[in-house]
Coordinates of C-alpha atoms (C1' of nucleotides) in Angstrom, one line a residue:
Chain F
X1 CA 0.0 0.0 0.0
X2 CA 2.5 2.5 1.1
X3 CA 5.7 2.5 -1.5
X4 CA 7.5 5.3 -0.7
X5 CA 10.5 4.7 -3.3
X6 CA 10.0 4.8 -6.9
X7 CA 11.8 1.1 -6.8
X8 CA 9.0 -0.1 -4.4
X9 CA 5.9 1.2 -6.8
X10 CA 7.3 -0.5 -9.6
X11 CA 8.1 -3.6 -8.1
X12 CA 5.1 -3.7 -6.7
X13 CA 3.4 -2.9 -9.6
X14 CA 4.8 -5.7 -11.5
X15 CA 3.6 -8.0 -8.9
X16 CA 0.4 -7.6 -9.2
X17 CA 0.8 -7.5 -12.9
X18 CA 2.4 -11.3 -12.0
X19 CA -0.4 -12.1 -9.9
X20 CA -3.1 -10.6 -12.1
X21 CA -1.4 -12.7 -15.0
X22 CA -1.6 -16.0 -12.8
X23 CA -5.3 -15.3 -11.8
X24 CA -6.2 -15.3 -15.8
X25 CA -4.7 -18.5 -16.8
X26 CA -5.6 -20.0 -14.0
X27 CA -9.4 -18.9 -14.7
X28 CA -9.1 -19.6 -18.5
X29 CA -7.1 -22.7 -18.7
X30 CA -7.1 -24.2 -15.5
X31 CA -4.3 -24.4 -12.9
X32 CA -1.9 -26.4 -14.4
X33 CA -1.6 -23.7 -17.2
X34 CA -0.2 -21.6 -14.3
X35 CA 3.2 -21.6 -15.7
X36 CA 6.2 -19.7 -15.0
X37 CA 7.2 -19.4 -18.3
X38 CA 3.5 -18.6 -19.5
X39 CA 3.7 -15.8 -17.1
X40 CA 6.9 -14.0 -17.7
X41 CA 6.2 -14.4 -21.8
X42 CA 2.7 -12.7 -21.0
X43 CA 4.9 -9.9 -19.4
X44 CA 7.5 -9.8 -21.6
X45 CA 10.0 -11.2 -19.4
X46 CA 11.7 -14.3 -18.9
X47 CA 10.8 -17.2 -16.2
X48 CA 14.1 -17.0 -13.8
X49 CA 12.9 -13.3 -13.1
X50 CA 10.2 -14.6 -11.4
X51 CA 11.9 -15.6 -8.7
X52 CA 13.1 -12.3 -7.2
X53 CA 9.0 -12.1 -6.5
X54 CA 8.2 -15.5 -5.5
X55 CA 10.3 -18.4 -3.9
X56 CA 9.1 -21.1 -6.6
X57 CA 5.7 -21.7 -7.9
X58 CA 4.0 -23.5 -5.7
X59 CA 4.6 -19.9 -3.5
X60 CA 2.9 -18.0 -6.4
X61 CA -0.1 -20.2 -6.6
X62 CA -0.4 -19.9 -2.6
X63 CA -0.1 -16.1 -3.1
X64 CA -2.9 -16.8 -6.0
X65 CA -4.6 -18.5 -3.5
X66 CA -4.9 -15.5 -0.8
X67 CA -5.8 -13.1 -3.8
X68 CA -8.4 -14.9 -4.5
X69 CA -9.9 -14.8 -1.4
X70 CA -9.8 -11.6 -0.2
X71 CA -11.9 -11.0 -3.5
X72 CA -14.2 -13.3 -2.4
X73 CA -14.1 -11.3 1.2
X74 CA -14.7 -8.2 -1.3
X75 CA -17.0 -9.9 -3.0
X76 CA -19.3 -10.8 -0.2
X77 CA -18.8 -7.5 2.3
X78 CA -21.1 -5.1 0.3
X79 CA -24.0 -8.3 -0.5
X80 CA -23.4 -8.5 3.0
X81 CA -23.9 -4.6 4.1
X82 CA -27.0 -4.5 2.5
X83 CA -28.9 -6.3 5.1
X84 CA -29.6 -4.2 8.5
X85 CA -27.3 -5.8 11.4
X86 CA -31.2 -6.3 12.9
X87 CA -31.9 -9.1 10.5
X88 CA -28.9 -11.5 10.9
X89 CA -31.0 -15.3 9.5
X90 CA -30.6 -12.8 6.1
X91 CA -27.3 -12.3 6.4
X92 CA -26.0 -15.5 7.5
X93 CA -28.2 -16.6 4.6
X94 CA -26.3 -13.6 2.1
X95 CA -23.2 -15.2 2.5
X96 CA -24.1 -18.9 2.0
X97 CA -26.0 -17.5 -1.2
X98 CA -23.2 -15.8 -2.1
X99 CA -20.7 -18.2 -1.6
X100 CA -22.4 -21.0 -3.6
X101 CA -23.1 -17.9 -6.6
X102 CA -19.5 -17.2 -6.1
X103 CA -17.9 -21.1 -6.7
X104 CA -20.5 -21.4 -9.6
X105 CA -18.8 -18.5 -10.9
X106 CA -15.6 -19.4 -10.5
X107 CA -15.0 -23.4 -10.1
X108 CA -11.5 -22.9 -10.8
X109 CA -10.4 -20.9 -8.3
X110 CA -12.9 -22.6 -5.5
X111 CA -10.8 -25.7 -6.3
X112 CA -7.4 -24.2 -6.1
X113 CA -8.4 -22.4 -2.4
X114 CA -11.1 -24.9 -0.9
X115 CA -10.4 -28.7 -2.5
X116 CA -6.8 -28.8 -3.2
X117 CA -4.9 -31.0 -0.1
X118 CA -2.8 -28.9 0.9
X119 CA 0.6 -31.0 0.1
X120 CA -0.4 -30.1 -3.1
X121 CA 0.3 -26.2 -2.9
X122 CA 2.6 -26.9 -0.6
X123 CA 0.7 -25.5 2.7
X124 CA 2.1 -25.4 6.0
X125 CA -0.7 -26.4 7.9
X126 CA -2.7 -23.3 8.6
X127 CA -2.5 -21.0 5.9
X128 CA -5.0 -17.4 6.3
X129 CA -5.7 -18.7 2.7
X130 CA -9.7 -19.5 2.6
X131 CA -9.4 -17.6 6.3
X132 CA -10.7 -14.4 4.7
X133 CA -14.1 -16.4 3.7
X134 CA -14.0 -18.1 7.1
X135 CA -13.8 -14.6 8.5
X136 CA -16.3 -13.2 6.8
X137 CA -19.0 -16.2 7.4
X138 CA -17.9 -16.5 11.2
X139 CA -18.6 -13.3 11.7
X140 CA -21.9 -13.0 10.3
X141 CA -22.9 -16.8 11.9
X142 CA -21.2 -15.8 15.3
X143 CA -23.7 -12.9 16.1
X144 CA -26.8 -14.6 14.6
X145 CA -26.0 -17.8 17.0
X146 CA -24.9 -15.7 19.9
X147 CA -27.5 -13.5 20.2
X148 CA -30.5 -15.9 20.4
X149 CA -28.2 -18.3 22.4
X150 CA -30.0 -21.1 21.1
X151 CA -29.0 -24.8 21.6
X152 CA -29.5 -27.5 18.9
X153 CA -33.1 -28.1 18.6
X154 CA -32.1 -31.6 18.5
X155 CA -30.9 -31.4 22.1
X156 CA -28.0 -32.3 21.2
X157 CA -25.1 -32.3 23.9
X158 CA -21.5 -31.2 22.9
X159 CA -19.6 -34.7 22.5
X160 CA -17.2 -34.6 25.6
X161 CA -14.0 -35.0 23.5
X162 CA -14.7 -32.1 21.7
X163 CA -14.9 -29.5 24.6
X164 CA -11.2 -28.9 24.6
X165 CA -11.2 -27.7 20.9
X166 CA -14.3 -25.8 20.8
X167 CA -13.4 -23.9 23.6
X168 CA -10.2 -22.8 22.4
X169 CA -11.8 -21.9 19.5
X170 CA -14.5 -20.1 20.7
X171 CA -12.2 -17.7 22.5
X172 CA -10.2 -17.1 19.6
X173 CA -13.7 -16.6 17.7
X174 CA -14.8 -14.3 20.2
X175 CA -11.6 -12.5 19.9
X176 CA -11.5 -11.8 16.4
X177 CA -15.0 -10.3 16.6
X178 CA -13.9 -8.2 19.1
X179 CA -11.3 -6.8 16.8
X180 CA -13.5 -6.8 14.2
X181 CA -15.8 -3.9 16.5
X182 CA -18.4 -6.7 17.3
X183 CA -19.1 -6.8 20.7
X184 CA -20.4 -10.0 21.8
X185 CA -20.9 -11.1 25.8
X186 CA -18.1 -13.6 26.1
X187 CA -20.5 -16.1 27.9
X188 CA -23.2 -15.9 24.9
X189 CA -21.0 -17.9 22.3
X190 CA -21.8 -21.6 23.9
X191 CA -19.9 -24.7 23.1
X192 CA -22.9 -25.5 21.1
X193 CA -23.0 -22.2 19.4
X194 CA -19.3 -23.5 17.8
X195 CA -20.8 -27.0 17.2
X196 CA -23.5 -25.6 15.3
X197 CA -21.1 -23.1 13.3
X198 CA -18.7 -26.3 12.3
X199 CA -21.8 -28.2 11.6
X200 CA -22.9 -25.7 9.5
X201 CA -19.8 -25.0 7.6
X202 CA -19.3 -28.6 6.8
X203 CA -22.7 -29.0 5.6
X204 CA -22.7 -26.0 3.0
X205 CA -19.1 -26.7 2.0
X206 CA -20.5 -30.6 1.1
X207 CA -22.7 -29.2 -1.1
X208 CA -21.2 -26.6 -2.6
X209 CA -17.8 -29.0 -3.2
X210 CA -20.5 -31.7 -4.8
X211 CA -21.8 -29.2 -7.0
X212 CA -18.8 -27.5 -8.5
X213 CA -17.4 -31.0 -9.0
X214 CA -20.8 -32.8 -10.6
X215 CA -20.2 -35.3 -7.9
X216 CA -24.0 -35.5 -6.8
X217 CA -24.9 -39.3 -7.5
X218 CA -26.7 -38.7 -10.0
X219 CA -27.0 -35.8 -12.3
X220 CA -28.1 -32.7 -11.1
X221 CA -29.1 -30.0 -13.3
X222 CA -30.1 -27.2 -10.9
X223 CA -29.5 -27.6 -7.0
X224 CA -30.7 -24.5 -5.9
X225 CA -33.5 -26.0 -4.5
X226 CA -31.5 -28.2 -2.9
X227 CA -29.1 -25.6 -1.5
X228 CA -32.3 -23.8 -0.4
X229 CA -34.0 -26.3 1.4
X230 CA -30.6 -27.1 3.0
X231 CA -30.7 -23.0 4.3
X232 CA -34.2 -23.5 5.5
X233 CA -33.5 -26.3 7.7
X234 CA -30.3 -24.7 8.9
X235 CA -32.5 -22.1 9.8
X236 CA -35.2 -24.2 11.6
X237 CA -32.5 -25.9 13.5
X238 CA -31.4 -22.9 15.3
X239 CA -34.8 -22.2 16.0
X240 CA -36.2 -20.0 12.8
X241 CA -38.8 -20.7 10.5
X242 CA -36.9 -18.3 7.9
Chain B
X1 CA -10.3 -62.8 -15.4
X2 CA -10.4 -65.3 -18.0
X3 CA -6.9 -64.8 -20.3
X4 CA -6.7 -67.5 -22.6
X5 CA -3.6 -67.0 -24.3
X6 CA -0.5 -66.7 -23.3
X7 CA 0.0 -63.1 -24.6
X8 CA -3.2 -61.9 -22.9
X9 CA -1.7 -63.2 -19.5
X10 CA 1.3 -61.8 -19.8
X11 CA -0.7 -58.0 -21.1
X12 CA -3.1 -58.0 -18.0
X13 CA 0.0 -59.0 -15.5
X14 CA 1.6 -55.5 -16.5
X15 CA -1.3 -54.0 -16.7
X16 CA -1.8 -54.8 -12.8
X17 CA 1.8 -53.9 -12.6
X18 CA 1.9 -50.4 -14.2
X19 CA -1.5 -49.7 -11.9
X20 CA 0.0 -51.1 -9.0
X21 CA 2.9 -49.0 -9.2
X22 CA 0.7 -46.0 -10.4
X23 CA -0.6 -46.8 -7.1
X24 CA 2.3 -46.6 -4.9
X25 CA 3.4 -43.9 -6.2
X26 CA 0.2 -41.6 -5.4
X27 CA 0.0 -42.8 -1.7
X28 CA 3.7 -42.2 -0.9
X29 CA 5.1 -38.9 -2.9
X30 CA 1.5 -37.6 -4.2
X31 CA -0.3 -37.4 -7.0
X32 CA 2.4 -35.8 -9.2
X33 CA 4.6 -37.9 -8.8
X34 CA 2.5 -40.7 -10.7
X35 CA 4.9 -39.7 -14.2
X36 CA 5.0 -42.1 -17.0
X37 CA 8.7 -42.3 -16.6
X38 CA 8.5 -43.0 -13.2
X39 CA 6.3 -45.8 -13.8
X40 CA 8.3 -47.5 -16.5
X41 CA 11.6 -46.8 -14.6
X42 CA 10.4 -49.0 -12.1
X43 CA 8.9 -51.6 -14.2
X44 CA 12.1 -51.7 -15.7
X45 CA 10.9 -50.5 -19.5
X46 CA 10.8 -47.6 -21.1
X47 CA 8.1 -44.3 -21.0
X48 CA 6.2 -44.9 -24.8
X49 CA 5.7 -48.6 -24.1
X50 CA 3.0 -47.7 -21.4
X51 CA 1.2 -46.1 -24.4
X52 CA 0.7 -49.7 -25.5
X53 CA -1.4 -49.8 -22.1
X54 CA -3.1 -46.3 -21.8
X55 CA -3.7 -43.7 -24.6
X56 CA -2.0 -41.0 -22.0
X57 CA -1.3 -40.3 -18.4
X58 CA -4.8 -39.1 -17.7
X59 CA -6.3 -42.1 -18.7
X60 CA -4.0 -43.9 -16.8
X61 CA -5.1 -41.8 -13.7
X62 CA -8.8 -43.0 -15.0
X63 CA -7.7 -46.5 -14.5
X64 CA -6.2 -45.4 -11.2
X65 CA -9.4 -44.2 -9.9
X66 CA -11.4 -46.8 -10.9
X67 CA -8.6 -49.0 -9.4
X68 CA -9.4 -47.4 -6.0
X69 CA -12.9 -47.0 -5.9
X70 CA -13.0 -50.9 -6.5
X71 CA -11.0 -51.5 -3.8
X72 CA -13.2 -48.7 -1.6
X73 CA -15.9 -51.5 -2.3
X74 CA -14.0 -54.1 -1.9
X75 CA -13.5 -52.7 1.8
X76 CA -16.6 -52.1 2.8
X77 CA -18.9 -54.4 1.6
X78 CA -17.0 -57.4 4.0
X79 CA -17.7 -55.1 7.3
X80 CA -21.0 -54.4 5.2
X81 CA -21.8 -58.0 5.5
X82 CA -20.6 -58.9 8.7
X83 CA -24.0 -56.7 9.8
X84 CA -27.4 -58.5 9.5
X85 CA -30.0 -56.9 7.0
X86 CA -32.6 -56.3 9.9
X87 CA -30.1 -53.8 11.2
X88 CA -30.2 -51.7 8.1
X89 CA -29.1 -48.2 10.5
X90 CA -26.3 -49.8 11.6
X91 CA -25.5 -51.3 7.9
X92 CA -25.9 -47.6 7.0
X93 CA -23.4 -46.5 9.6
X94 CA -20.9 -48.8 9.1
X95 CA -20.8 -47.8 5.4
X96 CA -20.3 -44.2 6.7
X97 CA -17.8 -44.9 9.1
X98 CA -16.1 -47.2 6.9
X99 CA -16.0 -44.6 4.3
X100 CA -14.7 -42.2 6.9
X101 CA -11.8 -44.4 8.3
X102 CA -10.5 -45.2 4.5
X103 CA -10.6 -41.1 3.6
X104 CA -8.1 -40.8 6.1
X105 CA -6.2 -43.8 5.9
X106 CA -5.5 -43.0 2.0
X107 CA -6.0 -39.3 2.1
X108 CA -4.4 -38.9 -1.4
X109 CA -6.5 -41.4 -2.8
X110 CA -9.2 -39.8 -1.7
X111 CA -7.8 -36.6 -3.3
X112 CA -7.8 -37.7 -6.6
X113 CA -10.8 -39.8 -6.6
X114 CA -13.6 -37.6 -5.2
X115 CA -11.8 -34.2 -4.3
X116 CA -10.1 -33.8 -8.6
X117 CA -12.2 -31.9 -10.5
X118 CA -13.3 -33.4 -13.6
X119 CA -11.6 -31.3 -15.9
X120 CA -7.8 -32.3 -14.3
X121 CA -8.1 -35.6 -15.4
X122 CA -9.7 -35.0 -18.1
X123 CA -13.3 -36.6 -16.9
X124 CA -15.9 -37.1 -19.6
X125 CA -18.7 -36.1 -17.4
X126 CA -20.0 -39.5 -15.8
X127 CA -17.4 -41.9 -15.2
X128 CA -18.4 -44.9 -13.1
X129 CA -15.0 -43.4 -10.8
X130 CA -16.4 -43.1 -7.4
X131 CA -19.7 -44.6 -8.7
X132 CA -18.3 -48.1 -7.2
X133 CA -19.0 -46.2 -3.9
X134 CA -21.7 -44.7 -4.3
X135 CA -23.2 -48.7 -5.4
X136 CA -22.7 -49.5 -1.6
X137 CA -24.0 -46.2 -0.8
X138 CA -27.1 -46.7 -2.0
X139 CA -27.5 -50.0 -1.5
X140 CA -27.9 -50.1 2.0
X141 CA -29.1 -46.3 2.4
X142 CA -31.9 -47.2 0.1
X143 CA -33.3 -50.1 1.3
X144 CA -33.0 -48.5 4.9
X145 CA -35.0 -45.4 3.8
X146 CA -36.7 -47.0 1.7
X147 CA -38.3 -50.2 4.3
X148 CA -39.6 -47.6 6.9
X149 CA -40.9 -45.4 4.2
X150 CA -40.1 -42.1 6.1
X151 CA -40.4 -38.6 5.4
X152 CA -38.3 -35.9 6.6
X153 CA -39.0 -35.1 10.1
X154 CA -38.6 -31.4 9.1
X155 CA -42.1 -32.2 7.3
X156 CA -40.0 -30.7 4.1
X157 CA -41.7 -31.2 1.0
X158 CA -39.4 -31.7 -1.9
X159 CA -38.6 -28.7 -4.0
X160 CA -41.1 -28.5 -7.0
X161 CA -38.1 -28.0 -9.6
X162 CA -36.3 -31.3 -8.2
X163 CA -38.9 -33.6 -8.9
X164 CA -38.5 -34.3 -12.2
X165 CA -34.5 -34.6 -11.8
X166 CA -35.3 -37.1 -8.8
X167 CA -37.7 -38.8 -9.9
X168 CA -35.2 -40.1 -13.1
X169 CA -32.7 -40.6 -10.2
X170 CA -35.4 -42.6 -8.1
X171 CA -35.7 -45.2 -11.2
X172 CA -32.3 -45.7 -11.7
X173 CA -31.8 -46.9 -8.3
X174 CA -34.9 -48.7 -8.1
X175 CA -33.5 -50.5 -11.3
X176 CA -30.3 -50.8 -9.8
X177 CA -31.0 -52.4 -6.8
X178 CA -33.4 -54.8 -8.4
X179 CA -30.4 -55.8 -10.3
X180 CA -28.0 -56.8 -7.6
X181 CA -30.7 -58.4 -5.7
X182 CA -32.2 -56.2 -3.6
X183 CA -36.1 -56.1 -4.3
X184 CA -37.8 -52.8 -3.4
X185 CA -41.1 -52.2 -3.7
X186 CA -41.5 -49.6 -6.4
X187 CA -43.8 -47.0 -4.7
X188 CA -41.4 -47.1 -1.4
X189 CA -38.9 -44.9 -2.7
X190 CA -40.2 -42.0 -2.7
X191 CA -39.2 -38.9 -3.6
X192 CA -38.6 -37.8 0.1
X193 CA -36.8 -40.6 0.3
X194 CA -34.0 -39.4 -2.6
X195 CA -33.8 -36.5 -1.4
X196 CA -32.8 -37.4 2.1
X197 CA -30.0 -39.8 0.2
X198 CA -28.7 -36.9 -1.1
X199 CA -28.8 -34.8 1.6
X200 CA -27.1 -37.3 3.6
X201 CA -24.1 -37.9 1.1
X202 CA -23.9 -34.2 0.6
X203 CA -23.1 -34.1 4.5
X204 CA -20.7 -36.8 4.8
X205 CA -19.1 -35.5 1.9
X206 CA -18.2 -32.0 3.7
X207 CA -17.6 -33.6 6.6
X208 CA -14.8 -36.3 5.5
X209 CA -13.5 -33.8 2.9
X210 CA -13.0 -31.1 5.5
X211 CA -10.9 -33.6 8.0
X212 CA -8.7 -34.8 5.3
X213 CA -8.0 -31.4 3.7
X214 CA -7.8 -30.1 7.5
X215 CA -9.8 -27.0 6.4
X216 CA -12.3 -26.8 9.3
X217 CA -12.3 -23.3 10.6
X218 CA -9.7 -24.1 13.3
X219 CA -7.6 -27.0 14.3
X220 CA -9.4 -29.8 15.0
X221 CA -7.4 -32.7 16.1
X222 CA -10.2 -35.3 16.7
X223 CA -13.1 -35.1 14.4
X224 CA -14.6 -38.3 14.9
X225 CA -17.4 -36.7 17.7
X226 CA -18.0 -34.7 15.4
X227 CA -18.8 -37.1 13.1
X228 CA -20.7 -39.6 15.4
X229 CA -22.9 -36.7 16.5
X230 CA -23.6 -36.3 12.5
X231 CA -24.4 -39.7 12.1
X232 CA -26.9 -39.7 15.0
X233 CA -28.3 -36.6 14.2
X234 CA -28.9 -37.8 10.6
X235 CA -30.4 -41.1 11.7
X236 CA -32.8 -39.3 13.9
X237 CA -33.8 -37.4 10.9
X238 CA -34.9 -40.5 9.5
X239 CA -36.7 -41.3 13.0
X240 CA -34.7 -43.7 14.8
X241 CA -32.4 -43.2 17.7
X242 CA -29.7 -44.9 16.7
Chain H
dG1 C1' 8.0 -72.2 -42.1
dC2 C1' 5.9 -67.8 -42.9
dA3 C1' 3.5 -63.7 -42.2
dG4 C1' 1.6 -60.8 -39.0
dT5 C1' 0.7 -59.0 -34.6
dC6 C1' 2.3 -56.4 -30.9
dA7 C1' 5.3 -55.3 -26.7
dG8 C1' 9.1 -52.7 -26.3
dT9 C1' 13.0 -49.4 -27.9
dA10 C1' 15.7 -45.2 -29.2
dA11 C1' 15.5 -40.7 -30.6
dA12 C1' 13.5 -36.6 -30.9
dC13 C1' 10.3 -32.4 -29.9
dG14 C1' 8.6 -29.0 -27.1
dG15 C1' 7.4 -28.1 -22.7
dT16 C1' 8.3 -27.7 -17.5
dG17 C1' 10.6 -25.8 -12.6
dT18 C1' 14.9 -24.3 -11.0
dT19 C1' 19.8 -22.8 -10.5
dC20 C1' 23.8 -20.3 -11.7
dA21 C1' 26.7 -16.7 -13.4
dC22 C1' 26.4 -12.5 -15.2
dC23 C1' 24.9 -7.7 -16.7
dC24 C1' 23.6 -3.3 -15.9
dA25 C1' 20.4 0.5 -14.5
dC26 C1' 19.6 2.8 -10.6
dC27 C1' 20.4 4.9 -5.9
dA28 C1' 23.1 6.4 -1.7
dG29 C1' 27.1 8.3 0.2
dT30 C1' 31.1 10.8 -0.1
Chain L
dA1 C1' 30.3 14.1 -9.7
dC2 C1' 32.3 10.0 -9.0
dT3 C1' 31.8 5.4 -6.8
dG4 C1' 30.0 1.2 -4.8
dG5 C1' 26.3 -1.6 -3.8
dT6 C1' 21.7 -3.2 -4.5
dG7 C1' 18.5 -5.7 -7.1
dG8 C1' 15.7 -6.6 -11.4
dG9 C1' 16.4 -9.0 -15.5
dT10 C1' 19.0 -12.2 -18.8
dG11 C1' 20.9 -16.6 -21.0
dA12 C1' 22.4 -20.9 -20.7
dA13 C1' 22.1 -25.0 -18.6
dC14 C1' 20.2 -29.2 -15.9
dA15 C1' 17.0 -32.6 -15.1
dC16 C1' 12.8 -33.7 -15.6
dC17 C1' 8.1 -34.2 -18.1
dG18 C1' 4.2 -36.1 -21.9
dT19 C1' 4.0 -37.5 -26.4
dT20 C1' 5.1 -39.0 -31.3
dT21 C1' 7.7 -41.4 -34.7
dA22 C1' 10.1 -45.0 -36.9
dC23 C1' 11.9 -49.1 -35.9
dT24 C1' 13.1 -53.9 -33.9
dG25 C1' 12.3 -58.5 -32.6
dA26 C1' 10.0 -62.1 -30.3
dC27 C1' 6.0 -64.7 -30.2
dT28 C1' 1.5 -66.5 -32.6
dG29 C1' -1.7 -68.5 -35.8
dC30 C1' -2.0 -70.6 -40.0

DNA sequence: GCAGTCAGTAAACGGTGTTCACCCACCAGT
DNA sequence: ACTGGTGGGTGAACACCGTTTACTGACTGC
């Protein structure tokens, strides 16, 4: 953001010009046309340069990998503004809507950032990668669930090995909200409240992941109903009819 | 099976070879490591000759796939058949913890069978790949849903523009599972029915494909609460206990 | 025995990631 | 204004890769 020196601008320039380069081949011909070489001809240089930006490729794709979402972030923030704070079942439901719009839209990135295995890209373990969407929903499903402090309609009790985990997590959750500006009574983000969030990720990322690929067992032309229904009941588990 | 000749022995021996080696190769140094030079290295030829095998590396990786999803089967239908068919839940669940334990046990050929997007390998749409799977999926999920006839307890009604989709999908099985035995009584599957299947898949998908690509929102070092507390949830969904 | 089939070979082409030595425009300091 | 260093970019090279081509040579069926 800030260059100061002339040297800085342009070599920053040039890297997003690297990354911007990446992002279109990647989008037009899938990742393994994500070639040094393809890159550097594009900008008129040669493929060794390329390494006085990035350590090798599989650094560049993981830099592709956090451009791409921190558009998504972009992408879903002002969808996300335009529902009132007072109505969060909309926004939670914004953000799956727009999540599912946004892999439609873009299969080939949702594959590089949410279904490669991570030895693939070379990730060391926990990568902010698709953190910026996990912020982004997290924050929009913590305040929904918190607020109403509901429970699992299913009165469901928070299996005992997995106390340790959600706990820790929750604080860090409750944390980042805080930084975030949301303020949210430490006490109202319940074990369950966590189960319910993980439960919930899982279940949108399974069909979102089954769509992009065409890995429903049978063909499906249009899922939206599905994906709807699947919200609805979301909803009605935490206690709201929609 | 049946090789008369001598020749054709000898051509289906390598051809177990070159697979089996295709084979070791993805589970110990990944997916890109299964090279056509690798392959023949080890069998002691040379690169070209596997084209007497396999018209190129992707359809190599075809046979790959197909090589695992058979052996998938092949492990679950034995703890599949040590459970009695009046206990079709627990038939159900042992197929979903079955398929749970070999994710993680053979992450990376879990990868490339139902976590590649079609395109990589060069997928012509509906390949029987994971289909082997999905067989002893819906065998036993099916004739559990199927025998107790239940709806949704959610009271959901199926999506107006999914019934025509499901209802080619609900004949398929029906004619499926009258061909490897299994007699169901037509009107018993309904359309409620389908659509639970594929809810129910869609969820065990995200689940297993989260713990293996270790992309839940934060560290989780034991998942499997998590996914007993799916599995009872789901069954209760269907109206038993567990 | 002969002709044909077919697994396997060698060589080559164009592509890849990555490393190395080098060059040279620029910038800071005197 | 000269100088020395920093750092972006180059060219050649290495070791791979998938794939094609023309060719060999052993086995097979007649």
């Amino acid at each position: 953001m800030t260059e100061s020196t002339r040297r800085e601008k342009l070599r920053a320039d040039t890297e997003r010009e690297i990354l911007a380069c990446a992002r279109r081949l990647l989008v037009e011909d899938g990742s393994h046309a994500v070639t040094l070489r393809a890159i550097a001809r594009e900008l008129g240089i040669t493929a060794p340069a390329l390494y006085r930006y990035y350590d090798s490729r599989a650094d560049l794709l993981r830099h592709v990998c956090d451009d791409i979402s921190a558009d998504l972030a972009a992408t879903l923030n002002p969808q996300l503004s335009a529902i009132p704070i007072s109505q969060p079942t909309e926004r939670v439901f914004a953000v799956c809507r727009g999540f599912r719009q946004w892999a439609l839209a873009h299969p080939r990135e949702f594959t590089l950032v949410f279904a490669t295995s991570p030895e693939e890209t070379g990730t060391p373990a926990n990568r902010p990668a698709q953190d910026h969407f996990g912020r982004v929903f997290l924050e929009v499903a913590g305040p929904l669930l918190s607020e109403h402090k509901i429970y699992p309609s299913g009165s469901l009790d928070v299996p005992e090995r997995l106390r340790g985990e959600l706990t820790a997590y929750r604080d860090d959750l409750a944390a980042s909200l805080a930084a975030a500006g949301h303020q949210v009574a430490g006490e109202k983000l319940q074990l369950g409240t966590i189960y319910l969030i993980l439960q919930w990720w899982a279940r949108m990322y399974g069909h979102v992941a089954l769509e992009v690929f065409g890995r429903f067992p049978f063909a499906v032309n249009d899922a939206e109903p599905l994906f709807e229904s699947m919200l609805t009941e979301l909803a009605s588990v935490v206690g709201f009819s929609s």
